Amino acid sequence: MTDDPSDRAAEEGLRFFGRAAAGLSHELRNVLATVQQAAGLLDDYAAIMAPGRSVDPERFQTVTARVGRNADRGLGYIELLNWLGHSLDGPSSSLELNEIATRSVELARYRARQRRISLELSPSDGDAVVIGKTFEWVMLIHQCIESIVDRSEGAATLFISIEETPRGVAMGFEIDAVYPVPGEAGRIRSRISALADTLGGRVVSSSDDATDRLLTIQFTRPARNSGSDGPRVHHET
């Protein structure tokens, strides 16, 4: 890694993209493994029927229903991977945070399951519009999720919420059990702060590393014609 901030940001983006793509590839592998098992069952049924014996039609219906469900899952993962790739396109623009957060949570589910963490998202009632580039917002949300999930132990649920406020949009991350490594919360905030800087934000923290269970990020809408490329970002833990 070089000392150039833009090079570091590019490398961090590549690492994030690789982790996200790897997680989706694992999910697709699980889908294909299930379909492969279903194909094996159909072969077995065909072999049984070859001598003229019959097979209960409900068995076929069970298998085809399983294939259909997994085909839908697989298509969803492919669509998500396609969306992630296209999130790199285009300049800063107005974005709906609810949609970005929904997809970001889906990207993070595989990693969370590996740590026995469930993810629950509560979107805002409104559109929750923010300014910036989609990929950078996905990275920010994903880093917040990863930072909490990777230092949590035991089965738990991470609750993610989005709420419109008079000043902008608030996004909260709260987990019902977390065991931070000493000093890790500070390093996590440093990484999030670096990414927030690329969005034109500043990070304000007032947390206790020993009880860092709640992370709230306040996105303040920029003033019109302010010349800012992104929102001001305030985060408190």
PDB file of C-alpha atoms in Angstrom:
ATOM      1  CA  MET A   1       0.000   0.000   0.000  1.00  0.00           C
ATOM      2  CA  THR A   2       1.305   3.480  -0.871  1.00  0.00           C
ATOM      3  CA  ASP A   3       1.099   6.673   1.188  1.00  0.00           C
ATOM      4  CA  ASP A   4      -1.057   8.398  -1.428  1.00  0.00           C
ATOM      5  CA  PRO A   5      -4.629   8.748  -0.021  1.00  0.00           C
ATOM      6  CA  SER A   6      -6.186   8.165  -3.448  1.00  0.00           C
ATOM      7  CA  ASP A   7      -4.157   4.962  -3.877  1.00  0.00           C
ATOM      8  CA  ARG A   8      -5.189   3.757  -0.428  1.00  0.00           C
ATOM      9  CA  ALA A   9      -8.844   4.490  -1.213  1.00  0.00           C
ATOM     10  CA  ALA A  10      -8.568   2.594  -4.508  1.00  0.00           C
ATOM     11  CA  GLU A  11      -6.976  -0.407  -2.782  1.00  0.00           C
ATOM     12  CA  GLU A  12      -9.643  -0.391  -0.068  1.00  0.00           C
ATOM     13  CA  GLY A  13     -12.314  -0.283  -2.774  1.00  0.00           C
ATOM     14  CA  LEU A  14     -10.774  -3.257  -4.552  1.00  0.00           C
ATOM     15  CA  ARG A  15     -10.584  -5.238  -1.311  1.00  0.00           C
ATOM     16  CA  PHE A  16     -14.214  -4.460  -0.543  1.00  0.00           C
ATOM     17  CA  PHE A  17     -15.339  -5.431  -4.047  1.00  0.00           C
ATOM     18  CA  GLY A  18     -13.403  -8.689  -3.758  1.00  0.00           C
ATOM     19  CA  ARG A  19     -14.965  -9.554  -0.395  1.00  0.00           C
ATOM     20  CA  ALA A  20     -18.454  -8.761  -1.641  1.00  0.00           C
ATOM     21  CA  ALA A  21     -17.980 -10.765  -4.858  1.00  0.00           C
ATOM     22  CA  ALA A  22     -16.544 -13.686  -2.892  1.00  0.00           C
ATOM     23  CA  GLY A  23     -19.559 -13.711  -0.584  1.00  0.00           C
ATOM     24  CA  LEU A  24     -21.953 -13.756  -3.537  1.00  0.00           C
ATOM     25  CA  SER A  25     -19.965 -16.537  -5.230  1.00  0.00           C
ATOM     26  CA  HIS A  26     -20.342 -18.668  -2.079  1.00  0.00           C
ATOM     27  CA  GLU A  27     -24.088 -18.053  -2.118  1.00  0.00           C
ATOM     28  CA  LEU A  28     -24.279 -19.021  -5.805  1.00  0.00           C
ATOM     29  CA  ARG A  29     -22.258 -22.166  -5.119  1.00  0.00           C
ATOM     30  CA  ASN A  30     -24.810 -23.172  -2.467  1.00  0.00           C
ATOM     31  CA  VAL A  31     -27.632 -22.590  -4.945  1.00  0.00           C
ATOM     32  CA  LEU A  32     -25.944 -24.710  -7.623  1.00  0.00           C
ATOM     33  CA  ALA A  33     -25.173 -27.472  -5.108  1.00  0.00           C
ATOM     34  CA  THR A  34     -28.875 -27.673  -4.222  1.00  0.00           C
ATOM     35  CA  VAL A  35     -29.878 -27.773  -7.893  1.00  0.00           C
ATOM     36  CA  GLN A  36     -27.285 -30.493  -8.495  1.00  0.00           C
ATOM     37  CA  GLN A  37     -28.770 -32.582  -5.673  1.00  0.00           C
ATOM     38  CA  ALA A  38     -32.227 -32.106  -7.180  1.00  0.00           C
ATOM     39  CA  ALA A  39     -30.942 -33.291 -10.559  1.00  0.00           C
ATOM     40  CA  GLY A  40     -29.584 -36.406  -8.854  1.00  0.00           C
ATOM     41  CA  LEU A  41     -32.990 -37.120  -7.338  1.00  0.00           C
ATOM     42  CA  LEU A  42     -34.660 -36.778 -10.736  1.00  0.00           C
ATOM     43  CA  ASP A  43     -32.136 -39.250 -12.174  1.00  0.00           C
ATOM     44  CA  ASP A  44     -33.014 -41.665  -9.369  1.00  0.00           C
ATOM     45  CA  TYR A  45     -36.717 -41.314 -10.082  1.00  0.00           C
ATOM     46  CA  ALA A  46     -36.085 -41.910 -13.800  1.00  0.00           C
ATOM     47  CA  ALA A  47     -34.160 -45.090 -12.989  1.00  0.00           C
ATOM     48  CA  ILE A  48     -37.009 -46.318 -10.789  1.00  0.00           C
ATOM     49  CA  MET A  49     -39.540 -45.671 -13.552  1.00  0.00           C
ATOM     50  CA  ALA A  50     -37.481 -47.352 -16.297  1.00  0.00           C
ATOM     51  CA  PRO A  51     -38.708 -50.898 -15.507  1.00  0.00           C
ATOM     52  CA  GLY A  52     -42.272 -49.627 -15.600  1.00  0.00           C
ATOM     53  CA  ARG A  53     -42.720 -48.812 -11.933  1.00  0.00           C
ATOM     54  CA  SER A  54     -44.386 -45.579 -10.847  1.00  0.00           C
ATOM     55  CA  VAL A  55     -43.193 -42.715  -8.669  1.00  0.00           C
ATOM     56  CA  ASP A  56     -45.515 -40.549  -6.604  1.00  0.00           C
ATOM     57  CA  PRO A  57     -46.015 -37.289  -8.576  1.00  0.00           C
ATOM     58  CA  GLU A  58     -45.662 -35.298  -5.340  1.00  0.00           C
ATOM     59  CA  ARG A  59     -41.997 -36.303  -5.258  1.00  0.00           C
ATOM     60  CA  PHE A  60     -41.454 -34.603  -8.606  1.00  0.00           C
ATOM     61  CA  GLN A  61     -43.371 -31.557  -7.442  1.00  0.00           C
ATOM     62  CA  THR A  62     -41.206 -31.304  -4.327  1.00  0.00           C
ATOM     63  CA  VAL A  63     -38.016 -31.441  -6.382  1.00  0.00           C
ATOM     64  CA  THR A  64     -39.174 -28.976  -9.032  1.00  0.00           C
ATOM     65  CA  ALA A  65     -40.346 -26.562  -6.337  1.00  0.00           C
ATOM     66  CA  ARG A  66     -36.891 -26.741  -4.728  1.00  0.00           C
ATOM     67  CA  VAL A  67     -35.244 -26.057  -8.087  1.00  0.00           C
ATOM     68  CA  GLY A  68     -37.573 -23.105  -8.684  1.00  0.00           C
ATOM     69  CA  ARG A  69     -36.849 -21.549  -5.296  1.00  0.00           C
ATOM     70  CA  ASN A  70     -33.126 -21.839  -5.781  1.00  0.00           C
ATOM     71  CA  ALA A  71     -33.304 -20.527  -9.335  1.00  0.00           C
ATOM     72  CA  ASP A  72     -34.995 -17.430  -7.925  1.00  0.00           C
ATOM     73  CA  ARG A  73     -32.273 -17.119  -5.274  1.00  0.00           C
ATOM     74  CA  GLY A  74     -29.542 -17.506  -7.871  1.00  0.00           C
ATOM     75  CA  LEU A  75     -31.075 -14.878 -10.131  1.00  0.00           C
ATOM     76  CA  GLY A  76     -31.276 -12.539  -7.154  1.00  0.00           C
ATOM     77  CA  TYR A  77     -27.565 -12.976  -6.392  1.00  0.00           C
ATOM     78  CA  ILE A  78     -26.627 -12.408 -10.035  1.00  0.00           C
ATOM     79  CA  GLU A  79     -28.762  -9.258 -10.146  1.00  0.00           C
ATOM     80  CA  LEU A  80     -27.081  -8.061  -6.942  1.00  0.00           C
ATOM     81  CA  LEU A  81     -23.618  -8.693  -8.381  1.00  0.00           C
ATOM     82  CA  ASN A  82     -24.609  -6.819 -11.538  1.00  0.00           C
ATOM     83  CA  TRP A  83     -25.861  -3.892  -9.448  1.00  0.00           C
ATOM     84  CA  LEU A  84     -22.624  -3.840  -7.447  1.00  0.00           C
ATOM     85  CA  GLY A  85     -20.576  -3.699 -10.643  1.00  0.00           C
ATOM     86  CA  HIS A  86     -22.642  -0.824 -12.028  1.00  0.00           C
ATOM     87  CA  SER A  87     -22.454   1.034  -8.705  1.00  0.00           C
ATOM     88  CA  LEU A  88     -19.006   2.158  -9.854  1.00  0.00           C
ATOM     89  CA  ASP A  89     -20.549   4.030 -12.774  1.00  0.00           C
ATOM     90  CA  GLY A  90     -21.449   7.700 -12.924  1.00  0.00           C
ATOM     91  CA  PRO A  91     -20.730  10.871 -10.948  1.00  0.00           C
ATOM     92  CA  SER A  92     -22.146  11.965  -7.596  1.00  0.00           C
ATOM     93  CA  SER A  93     -25.931  12.263  -7.629  1.00  0.00           C
ATOM     94  CA  SER A  94     -29.036  12.115  -5.450  1.00  0.00           C
ATOM     95  CA  LEU A  95     -29.508   8.592  -4.099  1.00  0.00           C
ATOM     96  CA  GLU A  96     -32.171   6.777  -2.088  1.00  0.00           C
ATOM     97  CA  LEU A  97     -30.438   5.458   1.023  1.00  0.00           C
ATOM     98  CA  ASN A  98     -33.189   2.899   1.690  1.00  0.00           C
ATOM     99  CA  GLU A  99     -32.428   1.096  -1.581  1.00  0.00           C
ATOM    100  CA  ILE A 100     -28.667   1.243  -1.125  1.00  0.00           C
ATOM    101  CA  ALA A 101     -28.918  -0.025   2.454  1.00  0.00           C
ATOM    102  CA  THR A 102     -31.235  -2.881   1.435  1.00  0.00           C
ATOM    103  CA  ARG A 103     -28.774  -4.118  -1.175  1.00  0.00           C
ATOM    104  CA  SER A 104     -25.771  -3.516   1.081  1.00  0.00           C
ATOM    105  CA  VAL A 105     -27.337  -5.658   3.794  1.00  0.00           C
ATOM    106  CA  GLU A 106     -27.901  -8.458   1.276  1.00  0.00           C
ATOM    107  CA  LEU A 107     -24.231  -8.233   0.262  1.00  0.00           C
ATOM    108  CA  ALA A 108     -23.203  -8.611   3.913  1.00  0.00           C
ATOM    109  CA  ARG A 109     -25.470 -11.536   4.843  1.00  0.00           C
ATOM    110  CA  TYR A 110     -23.010 -14.303   3.960  1.00  0.00           C
ATOM    111  CA  ARG A 111     -20.233 -12.778   6.082  1.00  0.00           C
ATOM    112  CA  ALA A 112     -22.683 -12.211   8.941  1.00  0.00           C
ATOM    113  CA  ARG A 113     -23.925 -15.814   8.813  1.00  0.00           C
ATOM    114  CA  GLN A 114     -20.349 -17.038   9.125  1.00  0.00           C
ATOM    115  CA  ARG A 115     -20.254 -15.204  12.466  1.00  0.00           C
ATOM    116  CA  ARG A 116     -23.778 -16.386  13.427  1.00  0.00           C
ATOM    117  CA  ILE A 117     -25.114 -12.832  13.190  1.00  0.00           C
ATOM    118  CA  SER A 118     -28.568 -12.069  11.780  1.00  0.00           C
ATOM    119  CA  LEU A 119     -29.117  -8.759   9.982  1.00  0.00           C
ATOM    120  CA  GLU A 120     -32.421  -6.874  10.271  1.00  0.00           C
ATOM    121  CA  LEU A 121     -33.054  -3.644   8.359  1.00  0.00           C
ATOM    122  CA  SER A 122     -35.780  -1.120   9.145  1.00  0.00           C
ATOM    123  CA  PRO A 123     -35.947   1.429   6.291  1.00  0.00           C
ATOM    124  CA  SER A 124     -37.351   4.925   6.730  1.00  0.00           C
ATOM    125  CA  ASP A 125     -40.905   5.773   5.694  1.00  0.00           C
ATOM    126  CA  GLY A 126     -39.621   8.379   3.223  1.00  0.00           C
ATOM    127  CA  ASP A 127     -37.038   8.141   0.447  1.00  0.00           C
ATOM    128  CA  ALA A 128     -34.097   9.168   2.691  1.00  0.00           C
ATOM    129  CA  VAL A 129     -32.248  10.973  -0.099  1.00  0.00           C
ATOM    130  CA  VAL A 130     -28.488  11.500   0.190  1.00  0.00           C
ATOM    131  CA  ILE A 131     -25.824  12.799  -2.197  1.00  0.00           C
ATOM    132  CA  GLY A 132     -22.796  10.905  -3.474  1.00  0.00           C
ATOM    133  CA  LYS A 133     -21.625   7.910  -5.490  1.00  0.00           C
ATOM    134  CA  THR A 134     -23.439   4.620  -4.963  1.00  0.00           C
ATOM    135  CA  PHE A 135     -20.267   2.527  -4.574  1.00  0.00           C
ATOM    136  CA  GLU A 136     -18.887   4.798  -1.833  1.00  0.00           C
ATOM    137  CA  TRP A 137     -22.139   4.624   0.131  1.00  0.00           C
ATOM    138  CA  VAL A 138     -22.223   0.831  -0.235  1.00  0.00           C
ATOM    139  CA  MET A 139     -18.651   0.678   1.081  1.00  0.00           C
ATOM    140  CA  LEU A 140     -19.506   2.889   4.053  1.00  0.00           C
ATOM    141  CA  ILE A 141     -22.552   0.817   5.044  1.00  0.00           C
ATOM    142  CA  HIS A 142     -20.703  -2.447   4.454  1.00  0.00           C
ATOM    143  CA  GLN A 143     -17.731  -1.303   6.570  1.00  0.00           C
ATOM    144  CA  CYS A 144     -20.053  -0.397   9.441  1.00  0.00           C
ATOM    145  CA  ILE A 145     -21.658  -3.849   9.270  1.00  0.00           C
ATOM    146  CA  GLU A 146     -18.314  -5.639   8.949  1.00  0.00           C
ATOM    147  CA  SER A 147     -16.754  -3.674  11.797  1.00  0.00           C
ATOM    148  CA  ILE A 148     -19.478  -4.805  14.189  1.00  0.00           C
ATOM    149  CA  VAL A 149     -19.942  -8.350  12.858  1.00  0.00           C
ATOM    150  CA  ASP A 150     -16.245  -9.221  12.766  1.00  0.00           C
ATOM    151  CA  ARG A 151     -15.695  -8.443  16.437  1.00  0.00           C
ATOM    152  CA  SER A 152     -18.889 -10.025  17.747  1.00  0.00           C
ATOM    153  CA  GLU A 153     -18.991 -13.445  19.365  1.00  0.00           C
ATOM    154  CA  GLY A 154     -21.912 -15.820  19.677  1.00  0.00           C
ATOM    155  CA  ALA A 155     -25.309 -15.702  18.034  1.00  0.00           C
ATOM    156  CA  ALA A 156     -26.729 -12.185  17.892  1.00  0.00           C
ATOM    157  CA  THR A 157     -28.799  -9.816  15.773  1.00  0.00           C
ATOM    158  CA  LEU A 158     -27.543  -6.577  14.249  1.00  0.00           C
ATOM    159  CA  PHE A 159     -30.390  -4.095  13.878  1.00  0.00           C
ATOM    160  CA  ILE A 160     -29.940  -1.479  11.151  1.00  0.00           C
ATOM    161  CA  SER A 161     -32.338   1.435  10.935  1.00  0.00           C
ATOM    162  CA  ILE A 162     -32.777   4.459   8.677  1.00  0.00           C
ATOM    163  CA  GLU A 163     -34.711   7.517   9.804  1.00  0.00           C
ATOM    164  CA  GLU A 164     -35.270  10.914   8.268  1.00  0.00           C
ATOM    165  CA  THR A 165     -34.459  13.794  10.632  1.00  0.00           C
ATOM    166  CA  PRO A 166     -34.919  17.576  10.417  1.00  0.00           C
ATOM    167  CA  ARG A 167     -31.247  17.880   9.449  1.00  0.00           C
ATOM    168  CA  GLY A 168     -31.031  14.970   7.049  1.00  0.00           C
ATOM    169  CA  VAL A 169     -30.930  11.192   7.474  1.00  0.00           C
ATOM    170  CA  ALA A 170     -29.832   9.061  10.431  1.00  0.00           C
ATOM    171  CA  MET A 171     -28.683   5.465  10.123  1.00  0.00           C
ATOM    172  CA  GLY A 172     -28.262   3.356  13.242  1.00  0.00           C
ATOM    173  CA  PHE A 173     -26.432   0.081  13.852  1.00  0.00           C
ATOM    174  CA  GLU A 174     -27.163  -1.704  17.121  1.00  0.00           C
ATOM    175  CA  ILE A 175     -26.238  -5.242  18.155  1.00  0.00           C
ATOM    176  CA  ASP A 176     -27.574  -7.157  21.140  1.00  0.00           C
ATOM    177  CA  ALA A 177     -24.178  -8.693  21.978  1.00  0.00           C
ATOM    178  CA  VAL A 178     -20.700  -7.462  21.082  1.00  0.00           C
ATOM    179  CA  TYR A 179     -17.228  -8.213  22.467  1.00  0.00           C
ATOM    180  CA  PRO A 180     -14.809  -5.587  21.148  1.00  0.00           C
ATOM    181  CA  VAL A 181     -11.091  -6.200  20.940  1.00  0.00           C
ATOM    182  CA  PRO A 182      -9.273  -3.512  22.979  1.00  0.00           C
ATOM    183  CA  GLY A 183      -8.557  -0.542  20.736  1.00  0.00           C
ATOM    184  CA  GLU A 184     -10.424  -2.021  17.788  1.00  0.00           C
ATOM    185  CA  ALA A 185     -13.267   0.509  17.939  1.00  0.00           C
ATOM    186  CA  GLY A 186     -10.795   3.347  17.386  1.00  0.00           C
ATOM    187  CA  ARG A 187      -9.277   1.636  14.357  1.00  0.00           C
ATOM    188  CA  ILE A 188     -12.740   0.991  12.951  1.00  0.00           C
ATOM    189  CA  ARG A 189     -13.714   4.648  13.354  1.00  0.00           C
ATOM    190  CA  SER A 190     -10.491   5.651  11.622  1.00  0.00           C
ATOM    191  CA  ARG A 191     -11.369   3.522   8.563  1.00  0.00           C
ATOM    192  CA  ILE A 192     -14.937   4.822   8.472  1.00  0.00           C
ATOM    193  CA  SER A 193     -13.680   8.382   8.893  1.00  0.00           C
ATOM    194  CA  ALA A 194     -11.352   8.013   5.897  1.00  0.00           C
ATOM    195  CA  LEU A 195     -14.230   6.855   3.717  1.00  0.00           C
ATOM    196  CA  ALA A 196     -16.529   9.593   5.049  1.00  0.00           C
ATOM    197  CA  ASP A 197     -13.883  12.144   4.012  1.00  0.00           C
ATOM    198  CA  THR A 198     -14.239  11.000   0.408  1.00  0.00           C
ATOM    199  CA  LEU A 199     -17.968  11.792   0.712  1.00  0.00           C
ATOM    200  CA  GLY A 200     -17.269  15.299   1.985  1.00  0.00           C
ATOM    201  CA  GLY A 201     -18.058  14.318   5.553  1.00  0.00           C
ATOM    202  CA  ARG A 202     -16.485  14.663   8.958  1.00  0.00           C
ATOM    203  CA  VAL A 203     -16.744  12.080  11.704  1.00  0.00           C
ATOM    204  CA  VAL A 204     -17.383  13.085  15.302  1.00  0.00           C
ATOM    205  CA  SER A 205     -17.062  10.287  17.849  1.00  0.00           C
ATOM    206  CA  SER A 206     -17.941  10.114  21.523  1.00  0.00           C
ATOM    207  CA  SER A 207     -17.726   6.426  22.319  1.00  0.00           C
ATOM    208  CA  ASP A 208     -16.407   4.159  25.007  1.00  0.00           C
ATOM    209  CA  ASP A 209     -14.436   1.335  23.384  1.00  0.00           C
ATOM    210  CA  ALA A 210     -15.501  -1.065  26.123  1.00  0.00           C
ATOM    211  CA  THR A 211     -19.226  -0.607  25.434  1.00  0.00           C
ATOM    212  CA  ASP A 212     -19.257   0.101  21.710  1.00  0.00           C
ATOM    213  CA  ARG A 213     -22.578  -1.602  20.911  1.00  0.00           C
ATOM    214  CA  LEU A 214     -24.342   1.244  19.126  1.00  0.00           C
ATOM    215  CA  LEU A 215     -23.210   3.203  16.080  1.00  0.00           C
ATOM    216  CA  THR A 216     -25.350   6.081  14.809  1.00  0.00           C
ATOM    217  CA  ILE A 217     -24.384   7.990  11.684  1.00  0.00           C
ATOM    218  CA  GLN A 218     -26.050  11.322  10.953  1.00  0.00           C
ATOM    219  CA  PHE A 219     -25.981  12.381   7.310  1.00  0.00           C
ATOM    220  CA  THR A 220     -26.610  16.121   7.132  1.00  0.00           C
ATOM    221  CA  ARG A 221     -27.973  17.332   3.809  1.00  0.00           C
ATOM    222  CA  PRO A 222     -25.624  19.818   2.128  1.00  0.00           C
ATOM    223  CA  ALA A 223     -26.875  23.333   1.447  1.00  0.00           C
ATOM    224  CA  ARG A 224     -27.987  24.073  -2.115  1.00  0.00           C
ATOM    225  CA  ASN A 225     -25.185  25.254  -4.398  1.00  0.00           C
ATOM    226  CA  SER A 226     -22.669  24.595  -1.629  1.00  0.00           C
ATOM    227  CA  GLY A 227     -20.286  22.975  -4.077  1.00  0.00           C
ATOM    228  CA  SER A 228     -19.983  19.896  -1.873  1.00  0.00           C
ATOM    229  CA  ASP A 229     -19.706  16.530  -3.666  1.00  0.00           C
ATOM    230  CA  GLY A 230     -21.376  14.710  -0.806  1.00  0.00           C
ATOM    231  CA  PRO A 231     -23.169  14.965   2.523  1.00  0.00           C
ATOM    232  CA  ARG A 232     -21.657  16.014   5.782  1.00  0.00           C
ATOM    233  CA  VAL A 233     -21.370  12.865   7.872  1.00  0.00           C
ATOM    234  CA  HIS A 234     -21.454  12.823  11.648  1.00  0.00           C
ATOM    235  CA  HIS A 235     -21.181   9.579  13.568  1.00  0.00           C
ATOM    236  CA  GLU A 236     -21.570   8.893  17.233  1.00  0.00           C
ATOM    237  CA  THR A 237     -21.116   5.578  18.961  1.00  0.00           C
TER     238      THR A 237
END
